[in-house]
GROMACS .gro file of C-alpha atoms in nm:
model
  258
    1UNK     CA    1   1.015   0.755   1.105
    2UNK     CA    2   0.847   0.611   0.787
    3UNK     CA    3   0.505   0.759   0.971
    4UNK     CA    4   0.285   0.468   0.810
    5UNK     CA    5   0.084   0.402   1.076
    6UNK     CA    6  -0.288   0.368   0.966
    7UNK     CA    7  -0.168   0.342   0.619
    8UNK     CA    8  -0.394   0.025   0.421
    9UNK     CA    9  -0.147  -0.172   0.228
   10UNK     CA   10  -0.236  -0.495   0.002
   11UNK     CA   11   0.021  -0.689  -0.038
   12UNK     CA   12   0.031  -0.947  -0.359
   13UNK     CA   13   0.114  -1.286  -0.318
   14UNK     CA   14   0.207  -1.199   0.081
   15UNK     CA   15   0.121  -1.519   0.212
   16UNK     CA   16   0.490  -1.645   0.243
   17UNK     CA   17   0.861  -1.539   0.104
   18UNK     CA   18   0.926  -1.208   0.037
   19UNK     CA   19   0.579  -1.109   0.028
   20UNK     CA   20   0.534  -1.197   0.424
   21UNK     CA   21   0.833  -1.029   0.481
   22UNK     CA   22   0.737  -0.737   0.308
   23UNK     CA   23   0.395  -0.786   0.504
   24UNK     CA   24   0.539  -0.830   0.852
   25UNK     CA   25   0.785  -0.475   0.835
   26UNK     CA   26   0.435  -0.316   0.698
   27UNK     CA   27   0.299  -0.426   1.015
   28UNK     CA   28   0.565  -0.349   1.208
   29UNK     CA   29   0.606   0.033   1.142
   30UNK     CA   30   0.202   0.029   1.238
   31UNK     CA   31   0.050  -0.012   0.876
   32UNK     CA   32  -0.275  -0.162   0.807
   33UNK     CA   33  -0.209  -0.471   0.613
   34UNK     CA   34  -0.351  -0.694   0.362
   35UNK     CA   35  -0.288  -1.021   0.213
   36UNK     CA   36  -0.368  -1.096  -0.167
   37UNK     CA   37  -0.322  -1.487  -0.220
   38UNK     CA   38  -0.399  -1.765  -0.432
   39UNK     CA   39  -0.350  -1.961  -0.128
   40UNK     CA   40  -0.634  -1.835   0.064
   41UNK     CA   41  -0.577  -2.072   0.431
   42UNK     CA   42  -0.176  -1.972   0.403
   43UNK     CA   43  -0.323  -1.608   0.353
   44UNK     CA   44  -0.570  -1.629   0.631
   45UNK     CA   45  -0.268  -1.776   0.857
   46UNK     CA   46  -0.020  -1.546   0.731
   47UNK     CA   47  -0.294  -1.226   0.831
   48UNK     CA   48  -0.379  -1.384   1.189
   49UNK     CA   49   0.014  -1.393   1.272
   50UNK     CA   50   0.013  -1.012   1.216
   51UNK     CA   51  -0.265  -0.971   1.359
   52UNK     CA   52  -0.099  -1.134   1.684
   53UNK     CA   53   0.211  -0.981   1.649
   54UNK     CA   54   0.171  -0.664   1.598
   55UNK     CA   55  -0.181  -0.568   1.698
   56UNK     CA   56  -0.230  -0.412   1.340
   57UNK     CA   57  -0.549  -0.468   1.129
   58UNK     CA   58  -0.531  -0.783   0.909
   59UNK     CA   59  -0.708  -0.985   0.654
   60UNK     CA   60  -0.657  -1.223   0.388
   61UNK     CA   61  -0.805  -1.148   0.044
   62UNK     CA   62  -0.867  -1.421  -0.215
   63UNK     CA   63  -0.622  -1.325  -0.523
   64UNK     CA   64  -0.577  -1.519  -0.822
   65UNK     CA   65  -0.344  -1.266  -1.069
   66UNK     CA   66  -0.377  -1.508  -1.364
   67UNK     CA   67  -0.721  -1.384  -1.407
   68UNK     CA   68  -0.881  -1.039  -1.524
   69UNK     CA   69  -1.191  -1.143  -1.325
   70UNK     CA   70  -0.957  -1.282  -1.002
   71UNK     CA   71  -0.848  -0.928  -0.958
   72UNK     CA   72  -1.166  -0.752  -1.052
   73UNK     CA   73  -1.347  -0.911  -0.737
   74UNK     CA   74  -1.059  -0.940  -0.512
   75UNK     CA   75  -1.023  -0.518  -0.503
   76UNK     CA   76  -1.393  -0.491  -0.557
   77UNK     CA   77  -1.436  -0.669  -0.212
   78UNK     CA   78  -1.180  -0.479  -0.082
   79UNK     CA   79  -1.328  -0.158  -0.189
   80UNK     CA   80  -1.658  -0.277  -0.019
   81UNK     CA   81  -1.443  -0.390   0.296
   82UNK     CA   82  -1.154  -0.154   0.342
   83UNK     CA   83  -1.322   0.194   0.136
   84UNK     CA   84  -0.937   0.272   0.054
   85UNK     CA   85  -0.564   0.168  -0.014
   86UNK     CA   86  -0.249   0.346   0.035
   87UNK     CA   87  -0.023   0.104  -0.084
   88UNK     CA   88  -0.020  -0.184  -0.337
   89UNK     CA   89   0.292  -0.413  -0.342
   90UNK     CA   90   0.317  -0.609  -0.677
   91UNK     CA   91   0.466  -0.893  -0.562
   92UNK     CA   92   0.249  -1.225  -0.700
   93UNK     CA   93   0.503  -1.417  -0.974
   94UNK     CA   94   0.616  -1.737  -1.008
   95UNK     CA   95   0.967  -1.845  -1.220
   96UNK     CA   96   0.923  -2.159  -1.461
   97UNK     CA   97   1.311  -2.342  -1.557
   98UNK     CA   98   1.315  -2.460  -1.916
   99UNK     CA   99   1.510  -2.413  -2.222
  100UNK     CA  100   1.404  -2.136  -2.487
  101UNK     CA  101   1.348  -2.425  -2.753
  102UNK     CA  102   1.142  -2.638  -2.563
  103UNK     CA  103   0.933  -2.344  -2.367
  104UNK     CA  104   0.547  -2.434  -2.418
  105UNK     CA  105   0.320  -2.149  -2.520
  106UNK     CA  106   0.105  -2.306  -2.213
  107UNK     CA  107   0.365  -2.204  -1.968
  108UNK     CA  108   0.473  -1.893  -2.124
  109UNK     CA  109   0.107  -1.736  -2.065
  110UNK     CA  110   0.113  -1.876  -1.741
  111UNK     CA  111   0.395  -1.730  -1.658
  112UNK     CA  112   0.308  -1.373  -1.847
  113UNK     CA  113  -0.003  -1.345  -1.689
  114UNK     CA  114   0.042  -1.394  -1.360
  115UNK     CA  115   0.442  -1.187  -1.326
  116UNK     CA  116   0.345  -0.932  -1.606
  117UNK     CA  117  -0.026  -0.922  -1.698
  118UNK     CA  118  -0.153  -0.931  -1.371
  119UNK     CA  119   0.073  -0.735  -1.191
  120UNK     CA  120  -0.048  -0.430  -1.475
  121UNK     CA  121  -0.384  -0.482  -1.389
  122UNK     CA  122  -0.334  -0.499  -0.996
  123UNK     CA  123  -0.188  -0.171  -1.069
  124UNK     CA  124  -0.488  -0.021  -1.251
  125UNK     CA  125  -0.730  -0.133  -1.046
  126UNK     CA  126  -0.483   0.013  -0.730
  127UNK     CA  127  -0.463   0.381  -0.883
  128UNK     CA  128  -0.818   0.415  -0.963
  129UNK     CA  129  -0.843   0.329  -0.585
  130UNK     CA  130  -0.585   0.583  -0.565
  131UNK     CA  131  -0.669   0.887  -0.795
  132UNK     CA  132  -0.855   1.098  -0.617
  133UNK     CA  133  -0.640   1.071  -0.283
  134UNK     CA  134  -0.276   0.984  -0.413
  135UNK     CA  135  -0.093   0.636  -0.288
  136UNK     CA  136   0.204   0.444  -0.395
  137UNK     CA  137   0.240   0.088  -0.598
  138UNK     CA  138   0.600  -0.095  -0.556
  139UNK     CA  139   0.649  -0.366  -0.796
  140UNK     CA  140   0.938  -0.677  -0.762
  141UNK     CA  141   1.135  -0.716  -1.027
  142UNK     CA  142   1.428  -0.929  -1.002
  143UNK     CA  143   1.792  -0.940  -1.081
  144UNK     CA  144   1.737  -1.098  -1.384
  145UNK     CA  145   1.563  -0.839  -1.553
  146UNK     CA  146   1.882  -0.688  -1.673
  147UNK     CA  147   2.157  -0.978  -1.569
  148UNK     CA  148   2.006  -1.300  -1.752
  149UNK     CA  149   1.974  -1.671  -1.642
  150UNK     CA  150   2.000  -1.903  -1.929
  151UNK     CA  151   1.663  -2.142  -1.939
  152UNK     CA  152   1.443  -1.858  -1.758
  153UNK     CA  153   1.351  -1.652  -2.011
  154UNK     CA  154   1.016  -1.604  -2.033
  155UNK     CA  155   1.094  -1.497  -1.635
  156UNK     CA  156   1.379  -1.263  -1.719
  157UNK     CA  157   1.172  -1.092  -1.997
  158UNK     CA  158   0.864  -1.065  -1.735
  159UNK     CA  159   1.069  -0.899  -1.517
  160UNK     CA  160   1.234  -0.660  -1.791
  161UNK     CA  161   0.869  -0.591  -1.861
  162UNK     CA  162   0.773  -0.506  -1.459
  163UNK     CA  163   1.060  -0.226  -1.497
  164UNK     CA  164   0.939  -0.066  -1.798
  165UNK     CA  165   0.590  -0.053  -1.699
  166UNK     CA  166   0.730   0.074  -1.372
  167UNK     CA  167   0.848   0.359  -1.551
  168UNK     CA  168   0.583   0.435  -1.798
  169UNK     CA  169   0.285   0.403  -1.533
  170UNK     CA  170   0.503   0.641  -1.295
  171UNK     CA  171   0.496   0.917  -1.576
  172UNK     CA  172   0.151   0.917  -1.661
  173UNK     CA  173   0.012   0.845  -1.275
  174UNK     CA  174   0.216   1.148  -1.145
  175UNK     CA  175  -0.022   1.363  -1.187
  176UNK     CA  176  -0.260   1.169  -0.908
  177UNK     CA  177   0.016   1.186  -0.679
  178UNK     CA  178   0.068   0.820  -0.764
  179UNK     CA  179   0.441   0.711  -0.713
  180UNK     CA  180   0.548   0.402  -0.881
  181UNK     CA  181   0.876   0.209  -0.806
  182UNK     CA  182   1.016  -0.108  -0.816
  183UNK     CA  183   1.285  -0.270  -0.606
  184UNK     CA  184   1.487  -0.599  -0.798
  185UNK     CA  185   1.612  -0.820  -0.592
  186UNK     CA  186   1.951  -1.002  -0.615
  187UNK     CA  187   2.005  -1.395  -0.465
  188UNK     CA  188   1.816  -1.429  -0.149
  189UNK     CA  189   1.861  -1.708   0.107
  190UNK     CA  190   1.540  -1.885   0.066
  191UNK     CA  191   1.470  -2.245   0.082
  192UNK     CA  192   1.387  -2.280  -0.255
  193UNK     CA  193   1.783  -2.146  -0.366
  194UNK     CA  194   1.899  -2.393  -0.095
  195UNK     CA  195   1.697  -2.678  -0.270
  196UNK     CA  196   1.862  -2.564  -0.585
  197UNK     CA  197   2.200  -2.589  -0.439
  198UNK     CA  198   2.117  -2.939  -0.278
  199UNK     CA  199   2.003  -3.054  -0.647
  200UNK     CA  200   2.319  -2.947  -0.798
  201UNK     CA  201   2.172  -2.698  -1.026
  202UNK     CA  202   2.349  -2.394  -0.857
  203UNK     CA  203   2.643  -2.377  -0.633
  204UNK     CA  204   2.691  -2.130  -0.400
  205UNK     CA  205   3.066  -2.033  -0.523
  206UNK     CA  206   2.888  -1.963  -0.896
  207UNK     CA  207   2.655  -1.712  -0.730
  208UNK     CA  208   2.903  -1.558  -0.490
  209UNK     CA  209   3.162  -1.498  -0.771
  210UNK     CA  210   2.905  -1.257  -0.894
  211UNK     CA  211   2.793  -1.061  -0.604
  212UNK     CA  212   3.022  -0.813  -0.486
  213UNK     CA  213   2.920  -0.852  -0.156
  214UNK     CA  214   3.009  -1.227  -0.139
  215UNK     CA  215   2.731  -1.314   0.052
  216UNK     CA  216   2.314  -1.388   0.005
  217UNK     CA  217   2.092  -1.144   0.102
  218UNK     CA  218   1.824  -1.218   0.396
  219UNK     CA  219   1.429  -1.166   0.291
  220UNK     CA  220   1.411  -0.867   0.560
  221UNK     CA  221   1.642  -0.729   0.365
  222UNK     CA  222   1.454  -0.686   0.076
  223UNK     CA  223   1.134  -0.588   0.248
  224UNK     CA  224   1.314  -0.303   0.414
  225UNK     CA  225   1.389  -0.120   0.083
  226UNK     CA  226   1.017  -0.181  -0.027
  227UNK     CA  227   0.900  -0.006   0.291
  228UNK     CA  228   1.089   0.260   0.192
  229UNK     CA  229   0.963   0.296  -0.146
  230UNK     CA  230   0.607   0.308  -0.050
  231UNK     CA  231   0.683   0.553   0.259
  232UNK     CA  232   0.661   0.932   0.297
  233UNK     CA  233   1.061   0.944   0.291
  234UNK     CA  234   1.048   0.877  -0.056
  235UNK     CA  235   0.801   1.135  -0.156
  236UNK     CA  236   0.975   1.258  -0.474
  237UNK     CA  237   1.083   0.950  -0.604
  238UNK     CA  238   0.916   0.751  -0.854
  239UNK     CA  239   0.979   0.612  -1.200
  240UNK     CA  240   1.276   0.360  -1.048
  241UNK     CA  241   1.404   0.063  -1.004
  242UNK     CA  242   1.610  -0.011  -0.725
  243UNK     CA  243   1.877  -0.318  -0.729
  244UNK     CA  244   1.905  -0.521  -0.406
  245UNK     CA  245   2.182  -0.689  -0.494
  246UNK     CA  246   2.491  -0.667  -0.291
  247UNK     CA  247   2.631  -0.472  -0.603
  248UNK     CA  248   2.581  -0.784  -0.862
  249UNK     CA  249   2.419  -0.534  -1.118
  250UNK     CA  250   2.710  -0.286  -1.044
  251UNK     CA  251   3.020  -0.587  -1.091
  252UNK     CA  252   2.941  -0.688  -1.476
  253UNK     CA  253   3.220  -1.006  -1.490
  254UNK     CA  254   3.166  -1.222  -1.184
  255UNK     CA  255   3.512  -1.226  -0.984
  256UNK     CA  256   3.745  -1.473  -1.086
  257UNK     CA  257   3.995  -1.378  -0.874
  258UNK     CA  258   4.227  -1.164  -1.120
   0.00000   0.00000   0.00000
């Protein structure tokens, strides 16, 4: 039992994807939880479902992580509103495709301050939330913070970023009782990867010849691990990063059928 019931959890960019998956198996092992979106009706929607479904307290939160101010108010109101938080989930990014030599310094911030910047200062303003009372942050990182995509690197290097601040904000927030992890995803099914695929700019043979597992993972089976993280049964763990992968980090040379 991950015993999380009563638990106040705001999750970042948890209107839809993995962060409504995350959301929903918050909800369902009885946790109190919270929506941080951009998208404030898809938040308010998302927040009303669990509401519905699982009887749990819900409410959507008006979060834009580009901005220093955005997240100032949004965890000021929640502060006002909800008094505490148990859990953050850093989950709020967004992946620009471009070559390296053509990458505008436009984009780049946008991209920095919304998968990098932002999720650092979500995290501050979550531990001193958290200081006096303990509480646990999970950030997403990705795949490609260690295995590279070619014309996504501003993204990869965001995410390399997410697992070294993982680490460094784990060592100097243990003392709090603040654990900080982060769980990297591999290739989910999502219908963004399927528009991909339809567009020719992946194929699903290229990204099975690197996983191991030779299939794509399912979005509940991401959020499951992230549960975990943030739960009581991981009480002396913090400091990591956990790959979701179906063993692509482990393989190294995608199978070519030697």
């Amino acid at each position: 039992m991950k015993n999380l019931k009563g638990r106040k959890v705001l999750v970042t960019g948890g209107a839809q994807g993995i962060g409504f998956a995350v959301a929903e198996c918050f909800a369902g092992e009885g946790a109190d939880v919270f929506i941080g979106d951009i998208r404030v009706e898809k938040a308010v929607e998302a927040a009303k479902t669990l509401e519905e479904k699982y009887g749990t307290a819900s409410k959507a939160y008006k979060l834009d992580v580009s901005s220093r101010e955005g997240i100032r108010s949004c965890f000021e109101r929640f502060k006002e509103e909800q008094h505490v938080l148990d859990i953050l989930i850093n989950n709020a990014g967004i992946q620009i495709r471009r070559p390296s030599l053509e990458f505008e310094e436009e984009k780049w911030d946008l991209l920095m301050n919304i998968n990098l910047k932002g999720a650092f200062y979500c995290a501050q303003e979550a531990a001193g939330m958290m200081k006096d009372r303990g509480g646990a942050i999970v950030n997403i990182s990705s795949g490609t913070s260690t295995e590279t995509l070619p014309g996504r690197a501003p993204y990869c290097i965001s995410k390399a970023g997410i697992n070294g601040m993982t680490a460094v904000l784990a060592a100097e927030w243990a003392k709090y009782n603040i654990r900080v992890n982060a769980v990297a995803p591999g290739w989910i099914l999502t219908q963004l990867l399927l528009d991909g695929m339809n567009m020719g700019i992946v194929s699903e043979k290229q990204i099975l010849a690197a996983v191991p597992m030779k299939r794509l993972a399912d979005v509940r089976e991401i959020a499951g691990p992230v549960v975990y993280l943030a739960s009581d049964e991981a009480s002396y763990v913090t400091g990591q990063t956990l790959f979701v992968d179906g063993g692509q980090n482990a393989l190294g040379l995608p199978d070519m059928g030697l």
